[in-house]
Phi, psi and omega in degrees: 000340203278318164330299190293316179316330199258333167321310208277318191292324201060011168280148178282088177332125178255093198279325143131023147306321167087026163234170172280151179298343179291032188228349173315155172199133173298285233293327185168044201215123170272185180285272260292338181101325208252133165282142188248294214314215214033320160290354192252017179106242200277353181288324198319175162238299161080046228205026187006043168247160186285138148306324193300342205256359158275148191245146169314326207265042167127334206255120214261355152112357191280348202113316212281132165243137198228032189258338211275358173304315210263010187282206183266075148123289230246108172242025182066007212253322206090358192270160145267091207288326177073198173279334155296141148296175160261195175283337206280303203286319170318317192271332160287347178264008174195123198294182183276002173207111221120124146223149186248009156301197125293132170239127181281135201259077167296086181292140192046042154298106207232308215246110181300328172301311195287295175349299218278356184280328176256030190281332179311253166347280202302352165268349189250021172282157190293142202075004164254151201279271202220097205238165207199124168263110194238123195267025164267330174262342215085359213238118175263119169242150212227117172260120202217155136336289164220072203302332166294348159285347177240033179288314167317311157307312160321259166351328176259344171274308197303277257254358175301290175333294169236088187337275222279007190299144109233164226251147184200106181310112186270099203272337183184185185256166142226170189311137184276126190127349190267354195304116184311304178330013183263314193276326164315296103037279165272009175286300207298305147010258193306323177312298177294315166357283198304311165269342161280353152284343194259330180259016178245338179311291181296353175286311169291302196323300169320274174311323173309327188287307194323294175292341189276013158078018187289164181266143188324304165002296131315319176244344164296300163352302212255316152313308170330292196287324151313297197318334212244290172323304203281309193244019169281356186280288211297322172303328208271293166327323160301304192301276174335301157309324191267315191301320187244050161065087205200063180276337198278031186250151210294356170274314159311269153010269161307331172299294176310317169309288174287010151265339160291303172269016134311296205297337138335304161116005166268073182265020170277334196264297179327292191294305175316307174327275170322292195298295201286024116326276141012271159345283195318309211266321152324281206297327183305315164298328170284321157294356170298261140008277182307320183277317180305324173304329231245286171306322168277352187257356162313304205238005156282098173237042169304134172290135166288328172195155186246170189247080170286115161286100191236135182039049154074358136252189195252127168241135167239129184253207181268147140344273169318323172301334201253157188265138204289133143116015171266188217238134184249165175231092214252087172320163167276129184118330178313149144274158190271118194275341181214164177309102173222222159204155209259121187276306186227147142119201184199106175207158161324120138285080169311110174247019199271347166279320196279274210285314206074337198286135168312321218270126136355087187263146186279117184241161202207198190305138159085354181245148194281091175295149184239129187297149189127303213275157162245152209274119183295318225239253175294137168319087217231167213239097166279122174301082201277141221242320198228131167267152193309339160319301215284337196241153208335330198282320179302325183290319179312307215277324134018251161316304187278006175280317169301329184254007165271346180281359211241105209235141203273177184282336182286335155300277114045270183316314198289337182267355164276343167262012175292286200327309190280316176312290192312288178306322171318283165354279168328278195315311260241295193282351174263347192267006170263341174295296158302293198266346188286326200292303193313338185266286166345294219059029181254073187304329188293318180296329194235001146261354176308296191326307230272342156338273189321317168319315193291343191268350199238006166301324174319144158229018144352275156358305213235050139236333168282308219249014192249301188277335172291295157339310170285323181318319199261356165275339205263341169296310187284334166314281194311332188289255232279029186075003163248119173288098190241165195224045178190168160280295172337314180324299199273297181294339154281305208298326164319323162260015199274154184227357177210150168232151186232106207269149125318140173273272212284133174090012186235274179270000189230164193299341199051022139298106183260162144241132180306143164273278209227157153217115181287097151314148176290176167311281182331331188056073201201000149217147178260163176309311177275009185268291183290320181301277179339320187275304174327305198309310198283350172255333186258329215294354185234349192280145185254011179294121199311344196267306185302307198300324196285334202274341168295299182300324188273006174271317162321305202286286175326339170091007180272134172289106156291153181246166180264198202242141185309312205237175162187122174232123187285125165260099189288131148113320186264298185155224204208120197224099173251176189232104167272083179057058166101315201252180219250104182246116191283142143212134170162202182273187204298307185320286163342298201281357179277311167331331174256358155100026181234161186279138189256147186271150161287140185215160151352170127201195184242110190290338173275003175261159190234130172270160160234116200262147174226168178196129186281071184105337202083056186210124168305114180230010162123177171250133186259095185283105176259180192176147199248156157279135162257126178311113180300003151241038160305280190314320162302304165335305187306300212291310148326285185327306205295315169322314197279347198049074174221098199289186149239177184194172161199143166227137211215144175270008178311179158306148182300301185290325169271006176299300204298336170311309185294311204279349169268010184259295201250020179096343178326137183302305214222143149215142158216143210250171166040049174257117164276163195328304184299318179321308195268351157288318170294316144327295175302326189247356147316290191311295167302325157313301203267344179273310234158196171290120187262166175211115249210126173262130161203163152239339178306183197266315196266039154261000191280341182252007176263358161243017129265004183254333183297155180303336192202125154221137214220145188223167188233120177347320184264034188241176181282163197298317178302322175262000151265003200269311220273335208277161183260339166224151178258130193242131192280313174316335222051010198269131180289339172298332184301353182300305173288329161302316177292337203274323205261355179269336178302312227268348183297321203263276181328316153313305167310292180004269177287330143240048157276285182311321164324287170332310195260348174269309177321333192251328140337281174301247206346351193248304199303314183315316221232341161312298168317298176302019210022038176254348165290186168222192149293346184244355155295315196273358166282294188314324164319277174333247154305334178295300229240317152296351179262339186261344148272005161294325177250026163299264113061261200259029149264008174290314175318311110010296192279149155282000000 
């Protein structure tokens, strides 16, 4: 969790050692300067080289620099990016939390076509870097030179498109419910309410009159005047919009239809149309509105106000107000509003807003709470460590804001074919208008159709609801504790076909524990002898193999000595001087190097040895070993459900790969690979499935989850492989793998049928138009109709379980 937090932050761990980290390695690198990985197996690298020359960013200590995926083009993927990014380069270009643009607020932003036209526009002014509209947020963020100088300009494209867009610099958060725009929001609400009950009255008045066989006189009037309530909005925006050339825009449109059946002489059908347009266009925004709300309140769990302890009382302020070190008051049942450390008290933590993980954890004085999570039990008194910009609940939310601006290619696809839809449409509806009436001559009859065409032109469907779908996956991804930091993320992951894992810390806990300690035969070191002596070679390594041979020694009560001498043998292990004598620990190559005979003994094939030999003398062996994670077996067993095969490469021993991989179902294992071997590996692998998707937490896993198609880090690995990575799973849990898989594959499905759903129904309205069986009140429902059902289409992902 701690992990994640310096992810979001971009802060550096301070283990509180008193060297700098670049000299650090999860894997296998101590305070001391001296490298431990190389004997231990899956920490190893095994690359002979000093651990001080690895970089975070990618160069795995072999020599090899593997940051270069990440250059101008040539990412090692095998892929080709072209003018699409890929998931590899989109991630090196931007962090994983952060932006580094401006990001801007379009407040009363209604229409997703018009967005992507001025998202359109607003890229191609000059001095700008990059600009992205995520019409789910609302949000332009704009990479620019000097973006306050081009707010004006800005500003004259939102409002050529939609007259009521402003642009409003998003200076900071505030709490959700404080926003004035909300009371804005429903004045605008209730208006139109008001006037679409006031233009439906009168819509009846009309037809009633109508049939009552009254004279044109009568009822023209009182249409005219629905009409103009109802659509003086949309003709005046139409008007406007054709003066600065905007003829395809859905106001427009929409004019010409009905005003075309004024001229005609249906004017009961002009006014029905316009209302249930109207209608349509109401209820479309609210469901908008509504799915957006749904989806932020998954992963918005910022607070509106807090319990501040002040001169022994309790005050409730705003959220935004309060300051690192004042003192909170956190009840049972509260959720923790901001990032601290708990001063008084002892209670159950749900860390399950955060984590996804269920089980509760007990936290009590001195231990640090994340804002989000909720206090289960006892009452407790919090430090506040971080103000709400700065703390967990603001970054997730963040997070899943960056990855909606981050847009997959079928988004992409759909809005280039937006562009192309409308004018076909158009073209379509004037030559249906034209050649059936010369030939016919039944003019009334074949501009009705082509009308009707003109009212189902929009493609609002499929431009709105194709990105709230990812929206609402990447919502539902944060509920369960997957972090996905993309569109892009979630549509490879949709196609993956094989997923390919790291052992320790993936499939197994990475707690190791000593099993057994095995003496040699001679018996001239004892079992506490021998635990004494490791302890006493290891005693400075932060390698998880070092740390348990540490522990079991603490636990057993046994005195370790410190070491006279200590010389690192890369690759091999550690050849120290313990009160005179010259003590090997490390793997079997070590003690062969040194010429000495290791006896056959026993072993575990899931066990990792540490071999020792006293004098040049063999004095036995420390059998360690990892747990494999209890949904390991499930997890597969999902994957397998999904026909998603599996592997794992791992630099461990062959025999405890292989063991583990029979334990828990795996397709594929390979064992005692260094880092590039498992770049090679991966791309064996994608050769003989598909698209791959490569699980890690290490340091030296960063260049095999930047060459994999989807790369996914567990949440408690290091910072370089949650940095490398396209999702994150916060739990660590294995089940979440198949969970992301199956949401992806979920998200992506919605999609598609939306887009499907809605050109289907579309041609089918035109088809039957030709054929004389639509109407205009089909082609409203073709429109708005066919856009409100994919919107609540959409946010069922948010739902399934």
């Amino acid at each position: 969790m701690r992990r994640i937090i310096r992810i979001l932050e971009h802060q550096p761990e301070d283990c509180g050692c008193g060297h700098e980290h670049d000299h650090h390695q999860e894997a296998g690198a101590c305070g001391c300067g001296h490298d431990h990985g190389h004997h231990h197996g899956e920490g190893a690298c095994g690359c002979g080289h000093e651990h001080d020359h690895h970089q975070e960013a990618g160069v795995c200590g072999c020599g090899h620099d593997h940051g270069h995926h990440h250059g101008e083009g040539a990412c090692g993927c095998d892929h080709s990016h072209g003018g699409e990014h890929s998931r590899v380069c989109q991630r090196s270009a931007e962090p994983v939390n952060g932006f580094r643009g401006r990001i801007y607020i379009l407040e009363n932003l209604g229409c997703a076509h018009c967005a992507s036209k001025m998202e359109e526009k607003i890229a191609g002014l000059p001095g700008v870097i990059s600009a992205t509209i995520v019409y789910s947020t609302k949000q332009l963020r704009l990479e620019a030179e000097e973006p306050e100088k081009l707010i004006p300009q800005i500003e004259q494209i939102c409002t050529s498109i939609e007259p009521d867009v402003r642009v409003v610099y998003q200076s900071g958060r505030q709490p959700k419910g404080k926003a004035e725009g909300a009371q804005t929001g429903r004045k605008r609400e209730t208006k139109t309410m008001l006037t679409l009950l006031a233009g439906a009255a009168l819509f009846l008045a009309g037809v009633i009159l109508e049939h009552a066989v009254s004279p044109a006189m009568v009822t023209l009037p009182i249409h005219v005047a629905a009409y103009l309530l109802l659509g003086v909005k949309i003709l005046w925006t139409a008007l406007r919009n054709l003066t600065k050339g905007h003829v395809f825009d859905e106001n427009f449109l929409m004019s010409i239809a009905t005003l075309g059946a004024f001229a005609i002489g249906d004017y009961p059908e002009a006014v029905g149309v316009m209302l249930f347009y109207r209608i349509g266009e109401f209820f479309e925004e609210r469901a908008v509105a509504k799915s957006r709300s749904q989806i932020m309140d998954a992963v918005d769990l910022r607070p509106e106000v807090v319990n501040v302890i002040s001169a022994g009382e309790v005050q409730v302020i705003g959220a935004e107000e309060v300051r690192v070190g004042d003192l909170l008051l956190v009840r049972p049942g509260d959720r923790i509003p901001l990032d601290g450390v708990i001063v008084e008290g002892e209670s159950r933590i749900d860390t399950s807003p955060i984590t996804g993980e269920p089980v509760p954890v007990r936290l009590a004085q001195g231990d640090a709470v994340t804002s989000g999570c909720v206090n289960t039990s006892g009452q407790l008194k919090i430090r506040v460590e971080k103000v709400l910009e700065e703390s967990m609940v603001t970054r997730i939310l963040e997070s899943v804001e960056n990855a909606a601006a981050s847009k997959p290619k079928i988004d992409r696809f759909i809005t280039r074919f937006a562009q192309i839809y409308t004018p076909v449409v158009v073209i379509v509806a004037g030559l249906t208008a034209l050649l059936p009436s010369l030939m016919t001559g039944d003019w009334d009859y074949w501009i009705y159709t082509a009308l009707s065409f003109l009212v189902m032109s929009c493609p609002c469907a499929l431009v709105l609801s194709v990105p709230l779908a990812f929206f609402s996956g990447i919502g539902a991804g944060s509920r369960e504790g997957i972090l996905f930091k993309g569109g892009l993320s979630i549509e490879a992951m949709s196609t993956v076909k094989a997923v390919v894992m790291d052992k320790t810390g993936t499939i197994t806990e990475g707690d190791f524990a000593v099993q057994r300690l095995i003496p040699a035969n001679s018996g001239t070191v004892g079992e506490t002898e021998l635990l004494r002596l490791g302890a006493g070679c290891e005693r400075y390594s932060t390698h998880p193999i070092a740390a348990s041979i540490v522990q079991e020694a603490q636990k057993r009560g046994v005195d370790f000595l410190e070491p006279e001498h200590m010389e690192e043998i890369a690759g091999c292990g550690i050849r120290a001087f313990l009160k005179g004598k010259e003590v090997l620990c490390g793997n079997r190559k070590l003690l062969d190097r040194f010429g000495v005979f290791v006896e056959e003994q026993e072993g575990f094939a899931a066990s990792s040895e540490v071999f020792l030999a006293v004098d040049g003398v063999y004095a036995g062996k420390i059998l360690v070993s990892d747990t494999i994670k209890k949904d390991a077996k499930t997890a597969l067993a999902g994957l397998k459900k999904l026909n998603v095969k599996t592997a794992m490469l791992t630099g461990d021993r062959k025999e405890s790969a292989e063991a583990v991989a029979g334990e828990i179902g795996l397709d594929e294992v390979r064992a005692k690979l260094l880092p590039e071997e498992k770049l090679s590996e991966l791309r064996r692998l994608r050769e003989l499935y598909g698209p791959v998707m490569y699980v890690g937490d290490g340091i030296n896993d960063a260049p095999v989850l930047a060459g994999a198609d989807v790369g996914a880090a567990m949440g408690s690995g290091a910072d370089a492989a949650l940095e490398a990575a396209d999702v994150v799973f916060m739990t660590s849990a294995m089940e979440a793998i198949p969970q992301a898989v199956r949401i992806a594959r979920r998200t992506r499905r919605i999609s598609w049928q939306n887009v499907i759903f809605a050109l289907i129904v579309k041609v089918a309205v035109m088809i039957l138009g030709l054929c004389g069986f639509a109407s205009m009140w089909a082609a409203v429902f073709a429109d708005t109709g066919v856009a409100m059902i994919c919107v609540l289409n959409s946010i069922r992902i948010l739902y399934r379980k």
